[in-house]
Amino acid sequence: MSTPLPSPVPAARHPSAQQQRVLERIAAQRARLRARSAQRHQLQTEAGNAQGVSPDAPMLQRLAMFAKLHPVAVTAVLGAALVAGPRRLVRWVGVVLPLIMQLRGR
């Protein structure tokens, strides 16, 4: 007959008062982290469900949302602006900006 092997894990010990306080702090911190993670997830879900930005939002916020939704297009435009150079860029802004302002006025 074989004899039972000694268990590598010692018998369950009850934590001391100081160890119990540490364990309680760890549990409270874990609960806070879970709550924070859940809140962050909820905010990201709500932001993802919003299919764009309201038309009343500031122009900078609308541009930021466009950049988030269309990163490849924004990168292409910025790359084209760098290749075109500052002189040509200023000339095109002088042409395009009045057209954009007319469209906004409608």
mmCIF file of N, CA, C and O in Angstrom:
data_model
loop_
_atom_site.group_PDB
_atom_site.id
_atom_site.type_symbol
_atom_site.label_atom_id
_atom_site.label_comp_id
_atom_site.label_asym_id
_atom_site.label_seq_id
_atom_site.Cartn_x
_atom_site.Cartn_y
_atom_site.Cartn_z
ATOM 1 N N MET A 1 0.830 -1.159 0.000
ATOM 2 C CA MET A 1 0.000 0.000 0.000
ATOM 3 C C MET A 1 0.882 1.231 0.000
ATOM 4 O O MET A 1 1.921 1.275 0.623
ATOM 5 N N SER A 2 0.388 2.237 -0.686
ATOM 6 C CA SER A 2 1.169 3.473 -0.724
ATOM 7 C C SER A 2 0.683 4.421 0.362
ATOM 8 O O SER A 2 -0.499 4.485 0.675
ATOM 9 N N THR A 3 1.613 5.134 0.893
ATOM 10 C CA THR A 3 1.259 6.108 1.921
ATOM 11 C C THR A 3 0.952 7.438 1.255
ATOM 12 O O THR A 3 1.561 7.789 0.240
ATOM 13 N N PRO A 4 0.004 8.166 1.774
ATOM 14 C CA PRO A 4 -0.333 9.457 1.148
ATOM 15 C C PRO A 4 0.853 10.409 1.239
ATOM 16 O O PRO A 4 1.566 10.462 2.241
ATOM 17 N N LEU A 5 1.051 11.148 0.153
ATOM 18 C CA LEU A 5 2.137 12.126 0.108
ATOM 19 C C LEU A 5 1.744 13.369 0.901
ATOM 20 O O LEU A 5 0.568 13.751 0.924
ATOM 21 N N PRO A 6 2.702 13.993 1.514
ATOM 22 C CA PRO A 6 2.365 15.222 2.238
ATOM 23 C C PRO A 6 1.969 16.319 1.248
ATOM 24 O O PRO A 6 2.537 16.445 0.172
ATOM 25 N N SER A 7 1.003 17.071 1.596
ATOM 26 C CA SER A 7 0.518 18.148 0.736
ATOM 27 C C SER A 7 1.519 19.299 0.722
ATOM 28 O O SER A 7 2.012 19.706 1.777
ATOM 29 N N PRO A 8 1.837 19.824 -0.466
ATOM 30 C CA PRO A 8 2.763 20.954 -0.515
ATOM 31 C C PRO A 8 2.140 22.232 0.049
ATOM 32 O O PRO A 8 2.832 23.145 0.450
ATOM 33 N N VAL A 9 0.822 22.279 0.081
ATOM 34 C CA VAL A 9 0.139 23.455 0.612
ATOM 35 C C VAL A 9 -0.132 23.205 2.086
ATOM 36 O O VAL A 9 -0.735 22.210 2.457
ATOM 37 N N PRO A 10 0.324 24.107 2.947
ATOM 38 C CA PRO A 10 0.065 23.900 4.372
ATOM 39 C C PRO A 10 -1.426 24.022 4.655
ATOM 40 O O PRO A 10 -2.193 24.556 3.872
ATOM 41 N N ALA A 11 -1.808 23.515 5.775
ATOM 42 C CA ALA A 11 -3.217 23.585 6.175
ATOM 43 C C ALA A 11 -3.664 25.039 6.192
ATOM 44 O O ALA A 11 -2.879 25.950 6.430
ATOM 45 N N ALA A 12 -4.930 25.249 5.917
ATOM 46 C CA ALA A 12 -5.465 26.607 5.847
ATOM 47 C C ALA A 12 -5.223 27.333 7.167
ATOM 48 O O ALA A 12 -5.568 26.835 8.237
ATOM 49 N N ARG A 13 -4.615 28.518 7.041
ATOM 50 C CA ARG A 13 -4.353 29.320 8.234
ATOM 51 C C ARG A 13 -5.261 30.535 8.201
ATOM 52 O O ARG A 13 -5.589 31.055 7.145
ATOM 53 N N HIS A 14 -5.622 30.967 9.332
ATOM 54 C CA HIS A 14 -6.415 32.184 9.421
ATOM 55 C C HIS A 14 -5.447 33.359 9.460
ATOM 56 O O HIS A 14 -4.470 33.348 10.206
ATOM 57 N N PRO A 15 -5.734 34.403 8.644
ATOM 58 C CA PRO A 15 -4.821 35.546 8.622
ATOM 59 C C PRO A 15 -4.868 36.324 9.935
ATOM 60 O O PRO A 15 -5.887 36.367 10.628
ATOM 61 N N SER A 16 -3.755 36.933 10.236
ATOM 62 C CA SER A 16 -3.706 37.770 11.435
ATOM 63 C C SER A 16 -4.527 39.032 11.177
ATOM 64 O O SER A 16 -4.965 39.288 10.055
ATOM 65 N N ALA A 17 -4.703 39.840 12.194
ATOM 66 C CA ALA A 17 -5.495 41.073 12.047
ATOM 67 C C ALA A 17 -4.859 42.005 11.023
ATOM 68 O O ALA A 17 -5.547 42.604 10.193
ATOM 69 N N GLN A 18 -3.550 42.132 11.051
ATOM 70 C CA GLN A 18 -2.852 43.004 10.098
ATOM 71 C C GLN A 18 -2.992 42.454 8.682
ATOM 72 O O GLN A 18 -3.267 43.205 7.745
ATOM 73 N N GLN A 19 -2.842 41.150 8.516
ATOM 74 C CA GLN A 19 -3.009 40.549 7.196
ATOM 75 C C GLN A 19 -4.446 40.698 6.705
ATOM 76 O O GLN A 19 -4.677 40.938 5.520
ATOM 77 N N GLN A 20 -5.401 40.594 7.601
ATOM 78 C CA GLN A 20 -6.803 40.744 7.224
ATOM 79 C C GLN A 20 -7.080 42.156 6.715
ATOM 80 O O GLN A 20 -7.801 42.336 5.738
ATOM 81 N N ARG A 21 -6.486 43.166 7.380
ATOM 82 C CA ARG A 21 -6.664 44.554 6.909
ATOM 83 C C ARG A 21 -6.090 44.730 5.511
ATOM 84 O O ARG A 21 -6.680 45.385 4.659
ATOM 85 N N VAL A 22 -4.929 44.137 5.254
ATOM 86 C CA VAL A 22 -4.320 44.215 3.927
ATOM 87 C C VAL A 22 -5.212 43.538 2.897
ATOM 88 O O VAL A 22 -5.456 44.075 1.809
ATOM 89 N N LEU A 23 -5.739 42.367 3.248
ATOM 90 C CA LEU A 23 -6.628 41.658 2.332
ATOM 91 C C LEU A 23 -7.900 42.464 2.045
ATOM 92 O O LEU A 23 -8.386 42.495 0.913
ATOM 93 N N GLU A 24 -8.419 43.132 3.049
ATOM 94 C CA GLU A 24 -9.613 43.962 2.849
ATOM 95 C C GLU A 24 -9.307 45.154 1.954
ATOM 96 O O GLU A 24 -10.115 45.524 1.098
ATOM 97 N N ARG A 25 -8.119 45.766 2.139
ATOM 98 C CA ARG A 25 -7.733 46.884 1.262
ATOM 99 C C ARG A 25 -7.571 46.414 -0.178
ATOM 100 O O ARG A 25 -7.960 47.109 -1.117
ATOM 101 N N ILE A 26 -6.984 45.243 -0.353
ATOM 102 C CA ILE A 26 -6.828 44.691 -1.701
ATOM 103 C C ILE A 26 -8.193 44.446 -2.336
ATOM 104 O O ILE A 26 -8.422 44.782 -3.498
ATOM 105 N N ALA A 27 -9.118 43.882 -1.570
ATOM 106 C CA ALA A 27 -10.464 43.625 -2.089
ATOM 107 C C ALA A 27 -11.169 44.926 -2.454
ATOM 108 O O ALA A 27 -11.829 45.018 -3.500
ATOM 109 N N ALA A 28 -11.012 45.960 -1.619
ATOM 110 C CA ALA A 28 -11.640 47.251 -1.917
ATOM 111 C C ALA A 28 -11.033 47.865 -3.170
ATOM 112 O O ALA A 28 -11.745 48.424 -4.020
ATOM 113 N N GLN A 29 -9.708 47.752 -3.321
ATOM 114 C CA GLN A 29 -9.059 48.306 -4.512
ATOM 115 C C GLN A 29 -9.517 47.566 -5.767
ATOM 116 O O GLN A 29 -9.782 48.182 -6.797
ATOM 117 N N ARG A 30 -9.634 46.255 -5.680
ATOM 118 C CA ARG A 30 -10.119 45.481 -6.826
ATOM 119 C C ARG A 30 -11.538 45.893 -7.203
ATOM 120 O O ARG A 30 -11.877 45.996 -8.385
ATOM 121 N N ALA A 31 -12.381 46.123 -6.197
ATOM 122 C CA ALA A 31 -13.754 46.555 -6.468
ATOM 123 C C ALA A 31 -13.755 47.926 -7.152
ATOM 124 O O ALA A 31 -14.515 48.152 -8.106
ATOM 125 N N ARG A 32 -12.902 48.847 -6.677
ATOM 126 C CA ARG A 32 -12.817 50.170 -7.312
ATOM 127 C C ARG A 32 -12.350 50.049 -8.757
ATOM 128 O O ARG A 32 -12.882 50.714 -9.652
ATOM 129 N N LEU A 33 -11.349 49.212 -8.991
ATOM 130 C CA LEU A 33 -10.835 49.040 -10.355
ATOM 131 C C LEU A 33 -11.893 48.428 -11.269
ATOM 132 O O LEU A 33 -12.024 48.827 -12.430
ATOM 133 N N ARG A 34 -12.647 47.452 -10.762
ATOM 134 C CA ARG A 34 -13.721 46.865 -11.573
ATOM 135 C C ARG A 34 -14.781 47.905 -11.893
ATOM 136 O O ARG A 34 -15.280 47.973 -13.016
ATOM 137 N N ALA A 35 -15.151 48.733 -10.899
ATOM 138 C CA ALA A 35 -16.164 49.769 -11.129
ATOM 139 C C ALA A 35 -15.658 50.794 -12.146
ATOM 140 O O ALA A 35 -16.402 51.206 -13.042
ATOM 141 N N ARG A 36 -14.405 51.194 -12.018
ATOM 142 C CA ARG A 36 -13.833 52.160 -12.960
ATOM 143 C C ARG A 36 -13.783 51.582 -14.368
ATOM 144 O O ARG A 36 -14.098 52.256 -15.343
ATOM 145 N N SER A 37 -13.410 50.315 -14.473
ATOM 146 C CA SER A 37 -13.357 49.655 -15.777
ATOM 147 C C SER A 37 -14.747 49.560 -16.397
ATOM 148 O O SER A 37 -14.926 49.801 -17.593
ATOM 149 N N ALA A 38 -15.737 49.224 -15.586
ATOM 150 C CA ALA A 38 -17.113 49.141 -16.084
ATOM 151 C C ALA A 38 -17.602 50.510 -16.547
ATOM 152 O O ALA A 38 -18.264 50.622 -17.586
ATOM 153 N N GLN A 39 -17.273 51.551 -15.785
ATOM 154 C CA GLN A 39 -17.689 52.897 -16.165
ATOM 155 C C GLN A 39 -17.013 53.318 -17.472
ATOM 156 O O GLN A 39 -17.657 53.878 -18.353
ATOM 157 N N ARG A 40 -15.718 53.037 -17.614
ATOM 158 C CA ARG A 40 -15.000 53.378 -18.840
ATOM 159 C C ARG A 40 -15.586 52.631 -20.024
ATOM 160 O O ARG A 40 -15.776 53.198 -21.100
ATOM 161 N N HIS A 41 -15.904 51.358 -19.818
ATOM 162 C CA HIS A 41 -16.502 50.559 -20.885
ATOM 163 C C HIS A 41 -17.865 51.119 -21.293
ATOM 164 O O HIS A 41 -18.179 51.197 -22.478
ATOM 165 N N GLN A 42 -18.651 51.542 -20.310
ATOM 166 C CA GLN A 42 -19.967 52.113 -20.608
ATOM 167 C C GLN A 42 -19.828 53.416 -21.397
ATOM 168 O O GLN A 42 -20.551 53.640 -22.360
ATOM 169 N N LEU A 43 -18.875 54.271 -21.010
ATOM 170 C CA LEU A 43 -18.673 55.526 -21.731
ATOM 171 C C LEU A 43 -18.202 55.274 -23.159
ATOM 172 O O LEU A 43 -18.634 55.956 -24.090
ATOM 173 N N GLN A 44 -17.329 54.290 -23.340
ATOM 174 C CA GLN A 44 -16.863 53.971 -24.691
ATOM 175 C C GLN A 44 -18.003 53.412 -25.531
ATOM 176 O O GLN A 44 -18.112 53.711 -26.716
ATOM 177 N N THR A 45 -18.861 52.614 -24.927
ATOM 178 C CA THR A 45 -19.997 52.064 -25.652
ATOM 179 C C THR A 45 -20.956 53.173 -26.054
ATOM 180 O O THR A 45 -21.433 53.200 -27.189
ATOM 181 N N GLU A 46 -21.218 54.101 -25.142
ATOM 182 C CA GLU A 46 -22.105 55.217 -25.471
ATOM 183 C C GLU A 46 -21.502 56.088 -26.553
ATOM 184 O O GLU A 46 -22.201 56.538 -27.457
ATOM 185 N N ALA A 47 -20.198 56.321 -26.500
ATOM 186 C CA ALA A 47 -19.542 57.137 -27.523
ATOM 187 C C ALA A 47 -19.555 56.417 -28.864
ATOM 188 O O ALA A 47 -19.699 57.043 -29.910
ATOM 189 N N GLY A 48 -19.414 55.094 -28.830
ATOM 190 C CA GLY A 48 -19.452 54.322 -30.071
ATOM 191 C C GLY A 48 -20.838 54.277 -30.680
ATOM 192 O O GLY A 48 -20.990 54.211 -31.895
ATOM 193 N N ASN A 49 -21.866 54.321 -29.836
ATOM 194 C CA ASN A 49 -23.237 54.297 -30.338
ATOM 195 C C ASN A 49 -23.642 55.620 -30.963
ATOM 196 O O ASN A 49 -24.533 55.654 -31.801
ATOM 197 N N ALA A 50 -23.008 56.693 -30.548
ATOM 198 C CA ALA A 50 -23.318 57.998 -31.130
ATOM 199 C C ALA A 50 -22.704 58.029 -32.527
ATOM 200 O O ALA A 50 -21.498 58.103 -32.679
ATOM 201 N N GLN A 51 -23.520 57.939 -33.539
ATOM 202 C CA GLN A 51 -23.038 57.855 -34.919
ATOM 203 C C GLN A 51 -22.647 59.229 -35.443
ATOM 204 O O GLN A 51 -23.175 59.718 -36.417
ATOM 205 N N GLY A 52 -21.710 59.866 -34.826
ATOM 206 C CA GLY A 52 -21.247 61.160 -35.274
ATOM 207 C C GLY A 52 -21.441 62.200 -34.195
ATOM 208 O O GLY A 52 -21.620 61.893 -33.027
ATOM 209 N N VAL A 53 -21.401 63.434 -34.644
ATOM 210 C CA VAL A 53 -21.477 64.570 -33.734
ATOM 211 C C VAL A 53 -22.664 65.414 -34.146
ATOM 212 O O VAL A 53 -23.016 65.492 -35.313
ATOM 213 N N SER A 54 -23.264 66.055 -33.187
ATOM 214 C CA SER A 54 -24.418 66.892 -33.507
ATOM 215 C C SER A 54 -23.965 68.078 -34.365
ATOM 216 O O SER A 54 -22.847 68.557 -34.239
ATOM 217 N N PRO A 55 -24.828 68.549 -35.227
ATOM 218 C CA PRO A 55 -24.472 69.684 -36.087
ATOM 219 C C PRO A 55 -24.219 70.965 -35.299
ATOM 220 O O PRO A 55 -23.593 71.897 -35.799
ATOM 221 N N ASP A 56 -24.695 71.014 -34.063
ATOM 222 C CA ASP A 56 -24.493 72.206 -33.245
ATOM 223 C C ASP A 56 -23.150 72.193 -32.518
ATOM 224 O O ASP A 56 -22.808 73.162 -31.845
ATOM 225 N N ALA A 57 -22.403 71.115 -32.644
ATOM 226 C CA ALA A 57 -21.115 70.990 -31.947
ATOM 227 C C ALA A 57 -20.113 71.981 -32.547
ATOM 228 O O ALA A 57 -20.223 72.366 -33.713
ATOM 229 N N PRO A 58 -19.137 72.402 -31.780
ATOM 230 C CA PRO A 58 -18.115 73.300 -32.308
ATOM 231 C C PRO A 58 -17.355 72.660 -33.472
ATOM 232 O O PRO A 58 -17.235 71.433 -33.555
ATOM 233 N N MET A 59 -16.827 73.494 -34.340
ATOM 234 C CA MET A 59 -16.138 73.016 -35.544
ATOM 235 C C MET A 59 -14.957 72.113 -35.184
ATOM 236 O O MET A 59 -14.731 71.090 -35.821
ATOM 237 N N LEU A 60 -14.225 72.468 -34.141
ATOM 238 C CA LEU A 60 -13.068 71.669 -33.747
ATOM 239 C C LEU A 60 -13.486 70.266 -33.314
ATOM 240 O O LEU A 60 -12.829 69.278 -33.661
ATOM 241 N N GLN A 61 -14.595 70.157 -32.610
ATOM 242 C CA GLN A 61 -15.083 68.844 -32.179
ATOM 243 C C GLN A 61 -15.530 68.028 -33.384
ATOM 244 O O GLN A 61 -15.293 66.826 -33.460
ATOM 245 N N ARG A 62 -16.185 68.665 -34.341
ATOM 246 C CA ARG A 62 -16.608 67.953 -35.546
ATOM 247 C C ARG A 62 -15.406 67.484 -36.353
ATOM 248 O O ARG A 62 -15.393 66.375 -36.882
ATOM 249 N N LEU A 63 -14.368 68.324 -36.436
ATOM 250 C CA LEU A 63 -13.158 67.915 -37.154
ATOM 251 C C LEU A 63 -12.455 66.755 -36.454
ATOM 252 O O LEU A 63 -11.959 65.831 -37.107
ATOM 253 N N ALA A 64 -12.429 66.786 -35.130
ATOM 254 C CA ALA A 64 -11.814 65.694 -34.380
ATOM 255 C C ALA A 64 -12.581 64.390 -34.600
ATOM 256 O O ALA A 64 -11.968 63.330 -34.769
ATOM 257 N N MET A 65 -13.902 64.453 -34.614
ATOM 258 C CA MET A 65 -14.701 63.250 -34.846
ATOM 259 C C MET A 65 -14.488 62.736 -36.273
ATOM 260 O O MET A 65 -14.362 61.539 -36.498
ATOM 261 N N PHE A 66 -14.399 63.637 -37.239
ATOM 262 C CA PHE A 66 -14.132 63.229 -38.619
ATOM 263 C C PHE A 66 -12.781 62.536 -38.710
ATOM 264 O O PHE A 66 -12.638 61.508 -39.377
ATOM 265 N N ALA A 67 -11.780 63.094 -38.016
ATOM 266 C CA ALA A 67 -10.447 62.491 -38.031
ATOM 267 C C ALA A 67 -10.466 61.102 -37.390
ATOM 268 O O ALA A 67 -9.759 60.196 -37.850
ATOM 269 N N LYS A 68 -11.266 60.914 -36.342
ATOM 270 C CA LYS A 68 -11.373 59.596 -35.712
ATOM 271 C C LYS A 68 -12.069 58.596 -36.621
ATOM 272 O O LYS A 68 -11.692 57.430 -36.677
ATOM 273 N N LEU A 69 -13.098 59.056 -37.333
ATOM 274 C CA LEU A 69 -13.864 58.160 -38.193
ATOM 275 C C LEU A 69 -13.154 57.852 -39.498
ATOM 276 O O LEU A 69 -13.349 56.795 -40.087
ATOM 277 N N HIS A 70 -12.324 58.784 -39.988
ATOM 278 C CA HIS A 70 -11.677 58.637 -41.293
ATOM 279 C C HIS A 70 -10.179 58.923 -41.208
ATOM 280 O O HIS A 70 -9.684 59.876 -41.819
ATOM 281 N N PRO A 71 -9.425 58.109 -40.482
ATOM 282 C CA PRO A 71 -7.994 58.409 -40.300
ATOM 283 C C PRO A 71 -7.189 58.318 -41.598
ATOM 284 O O PRO A 71 -6.242 59.087 -41.795
ATOM 285 N N VAL A 72 -7.547 57.429 -42.511
ATOM 286 C CA VAL A 72 -6.799 57.287 -43.756
ATOM 287 C C VAL A 72 -6.989 58.530 -44.628
ATOM 288 O O VAL A 72 -6.026 59.051 -45.209
ATOM 289 N N ALA A 73 -8.215 59.029 -44.699
ATOM 290 C CA ALA A 73 -8.480 60.218 -45.510
ATOM 291 C C ALA A 73 -7.739 61.428 -44.951
ATOM 292 O O ALA A 73 -7.151 62.211 -45.712
ATOM 293 N N VAL A 74 -7.738 61.581 -43.639
ATOM 294 C CA VAL A 74 -7.048 62.714 -43.020
ATOM 295 C C VAL A 74 -5.544 62.613 -43.266
ATOM 296 O O VAL A 74 -4.884 63.608 -43.592
ATOM 297 N N THR A 75 -5.000 61.409 -43.162
ATOM 298 C CA THR A 75 -3.574 61.213 -43.420
ATOM 299 C C THR A 75 -3.238 61.539 -44.866
ATOM 300 O O THR A 75 -2.215 62.169 -45.150
ATOM 301 N N ALA A 76 -4.100 61.132 -45.797
ATOM 302 C CA ALA A 76 -3.864 61.416 -47.216
ATOM 303 C C ALA A 76 -3.885 62.917 -47.489
ATOM 304 O O ALA A 76 -3.037 63.438 -48.214
ATOM 305 N N VAL A 77 -4.831 63.616 -46.896
ATOM 306 C CA VAL A 77 -4.921 65.069 -47.103
ATOM 307 C C VAL A 77 -3.702 65.771 -46.509
ATOM 308 O O VAL A 77 -3.135 66.668 -47.133
ATOM 309 N N LEU A 78 -3.300 65.373 -45.310
ATOM 310 C CA LEU A 78 -2.121 65.986 -44.698
ATOM 311 C C LEU A 78 -0.857 65.685 -45.497
ATOM 312 O O LEU A 78 0.008 66.551 -45.658
ATOM 313 N N GLY A 79 -0.746 64.463 -46.018
ATOM 314 C CA GLY A 79 0.404 64.116 -46.857
ATOM 315 C C GLY A 79 0.425 64.941 -48.137
ATOM 316 O O GLY A 79 1.482 65.425 -48.555
ATOM 317 N N ALA A 80 -0.741 65.111 -48.755
ATOM 318 C CA ALA A 80 -0.818 65.926 -49.977
ATOM 319 C C ALA A 80 -0.460 67.380 -49.675
ATOM 320 O O ALA A 80 0.204 68.046 -50.476
ATOM 321 N N ALA A 81 -0.880 67.873 -48.511
ATOM 322 C CA ALA A 81 -0.551 69.257 -48.135
ATOM 323 C C ALA A 81 0.949 69.418 -47.937
ATOM 324 O O ALA A 81 1.529 70.444 -48.324
ATOM 325 N N LEU A 82 1.597 68.425 -47.353
ATOM 326 C CA LEU A 82 3.047 68.508 -47.163
ATOM 327 C C LEU A 82 3.788 68.461 -48.493
ATOM 328 O O LEU A 82 4.772 69.172 -48.692
ATOM 329 N N VAL A 83 3.306 67.626 -49.405
ATOM 330 C CA VAL A 83 3.956 67.509 -50.712
ATOM 331 C C VAL A 83 3.744 68.784 -51.524
ATOM 332 O O VAL A 83 4.646 69.225 -52.246
ATOM 333 N N ALA A 84 2.557 69.374 -51.429
ATOM 334 C CA ALA A 84 2.244 70.565 -52.223
ATOM 335 C C ALA A 84 3.113 71.753 -51.831
ATOM 336 O O ALA A 84 3.459 72.573 -52.670
ATOM 337 N N GLY A 85 3.438 71.862 -50.586
ATOM 338 C CA GLY A 85 4.258 72.976 -50.141
ATOM 339 C C GLY A 85 3.413 74.127 -49.638
ATOM 340 O O GLY A 85 2.222 74.235 -49.948
ATOM 341 N N PRO A 86 4.033 75.020 -48.877
ATOM 342 C CA PRO A 86 3.265 76.091 -48.241
ATOM 343 C C PRO A 86 2.668 77.098 -49.220
ATOM 344 O O PRO A 86 1.548 77.558 -49.030
ATOM 345 N N ARG A 87 3.392 77.456 -50.271
ATOM 346 C CA ARG A 87 2.892 78.479 -51.205
ATOM 347 C C ARG A 87 1.633 77.981 -51.909
ATOM 348 O O ARG A 87 0.611 78.682 -51.991
ATOM 349 N N ARG A 88 1.678 76.771 -52.423
ATOM 350 C CA ARG A 88 0.527 76.200 -53.118
ATOM 351 C C ARG A 88 -0.622 75.966 -52.140
ATOM 352 O O ARG A 88 -1.797 76.157 -52.468
ATOM 353 N N LEU A 89 -0.297 75.565 -50.925
ATOM 354 C CA LEU A 89 -1.320 75.320 -49.913
ATOM 355 C C LEU A 89 -2.080 76.600 -49.576
ATOM 356 O O LEU A 89 -3.310 76.607 -49.502
ATOM 357 N N VAL A 90 -1.369 77.696 -49.396
ATOM 358 C CA VAL A 90 -2.020 78.977 -49.098
ATOM 359 C C VAL A 90 -2.904 79.402 -50.266
ATOM 360 O O VAL A 90 -4.014 79.913 -50.074
ATOM 361 N N ARG A 91 -2.449 79.172 -51.492
ATOM 362 C CA ARG A 91 -3.249 79.527 -52.667
ATOM 363 C C ARG A 91 -4.558 78.723 -52.683
ATOM 364 O O ARG A 91 -5.633 79.274 -52.940
ATOM 365 N N TRP A 92 -4.485 77.416 -52.411
ATOM 366 C CA TRP A 92 -5.686 76.585 -52.415
ATOM 367 C C TRP A 92 -6.627 76.921 -51.260
ATOM 368 O O TRP A 92 -7.844 76.874 -51.416
ATOM 369 N N VAL A 93 -6.069 77.258 -50.121
ATOM 370 C CA VAL A 93 -6.920 77.667 -48.999
ATOM 371 C C VAL A 93 -7.677 78.935 -49.368
ATOM 372 O O VAL A 93 -8.856 79.093 -49.035
ATOM 373 N N GLY A 94 -7.019 79.837 -50.093
ATOM 374 C CA GLY A 94 -7.684 81.059 -50.551
ATOM 375 C C GLY A 94 -8.833 80.774 -51.497
ATOM 376 O O GLY A 94 -9.784 81.551 -51.592
ATOM 377 N N VAL A 95 -8.773 79.670 -52.218
ATOM 378 C CA VAL A 95 -9.843 79.303 -53.146
ATOM 379 C C VAL A 95 -10.942 78.521 -52.423
ATOM 380 O O VAL A 95 -12.133 78.772 -52.613
ATOM 381 N N VAL A 96 -10.543 77.570 -51.578
ATOM 382 C CA VAL A 96 -11.509 76.651 -50.962
ATOM 383 C C VAL A 96 -12.240 77.273 -49.780
ATOM 384 O O VAL A 96 -13.431 77.026 -49.578
ATOM 385 N N LEU A 97 -11.568 78.102 -49.001
ATOM 386 C CA LEU A 97 -12.186 78.663 -47.803
ATOM 387 C C LEU A 97 -13.438 79.491 -48.106
ATOM 388 O O LEU A 97 -14.458 79.309 -47.419
ATOM 389 N N PRO A 98 -13.450 80.353 -49.123
ATOM 390 C CA PRO A 98 -14.705 81.062 -49.423
ATOM 391 C C PRO A 98 -15.845 80.121 -49.829
ATOM 392 O O PRO A 98 -17.004 80.362 -49.489
ATOM 393 N N LEU A 99 -15.504 79.033 -50.525
ATOM 394 C CA LEU A 99 -16.546 78.073 -50.895
ATOM 395 C C LEU A 99 -17.122 77.390 -49.663
ATOM 396 O O LEU A 99 -18.339 77.200 -49.554
ATOM 397 N N ILE A 100 -16.278 77.048 -48.731
ATOM 398 C CA ILE A 100 -16.762 76.415 -47.499
ATOM 399 C C ILE A 100 -17.619 77.388 -46.708
ATOM 400 O O ILE A 100 -18.671 76.999 -46.167
ATOM 401 N N MET A 101 -17.209 78.620 -46.650
ATOM 402 C CA MET A 101 -17.996 79.626 -45.903
ATOM 403 C C MET A 101 -19.365 79.825 -46.550
ATOM 404 O O MET A 101 -20.359 80.025 -45.855
ATOM 405 N N GLN A 102 -19.455 79.758 -47.884
ATOM 406 C CA GLN A 102 -20.743 79.881 -48.561
ATOM 407 C C GLN A 102 -21.639 78.693 -48.212
ATOM 408 O O GLN A 102 -22.843 78.859 -47.986
ATOM 409 N N LEU A 103 -21.048 77.500 -48.175
ATOM 410 C CA LEU A 103 -21.844 76.314 -47.855
ATOM 411 C C LEU A 103 -22.339 76.339 -46.425
ATOM 412 O O LEU A 103 -23.440 75.868 -46.119
ATOM 413 N N ARG A 104 -21.531 76.892 -45.512
ATOM 414 C CA ARG A 104 -21.946 76.987 -44.105
ATOM 415 C C ARG A 104 -23.093 77.972 -43.924
ATOM 416 O O ARG A 104 -23.916 77.821 -43.030
ATOM 417 N N GLY A 105 -23.128 79.018 -44.746
ATOM 418 C CA GLY A 105 -24.158 80.044 -44.633
ATOM 419 C C GLY A 105 -25.532 79.560 -45.038
ATOM 420 O O GLY A 105 -26.542 80.140 -44.666
ATOM 421 N N ARG A 106 -25.596 78.496 -45.792
ATOM 422 C CA ARG A 106 -26.898 77.994 -46.267
ATOM 423 C C ARG A 106 -27.658 77.285 -45.204
ATOM 424 O O ARG A 106 -27.347 76.789 -44.282
#
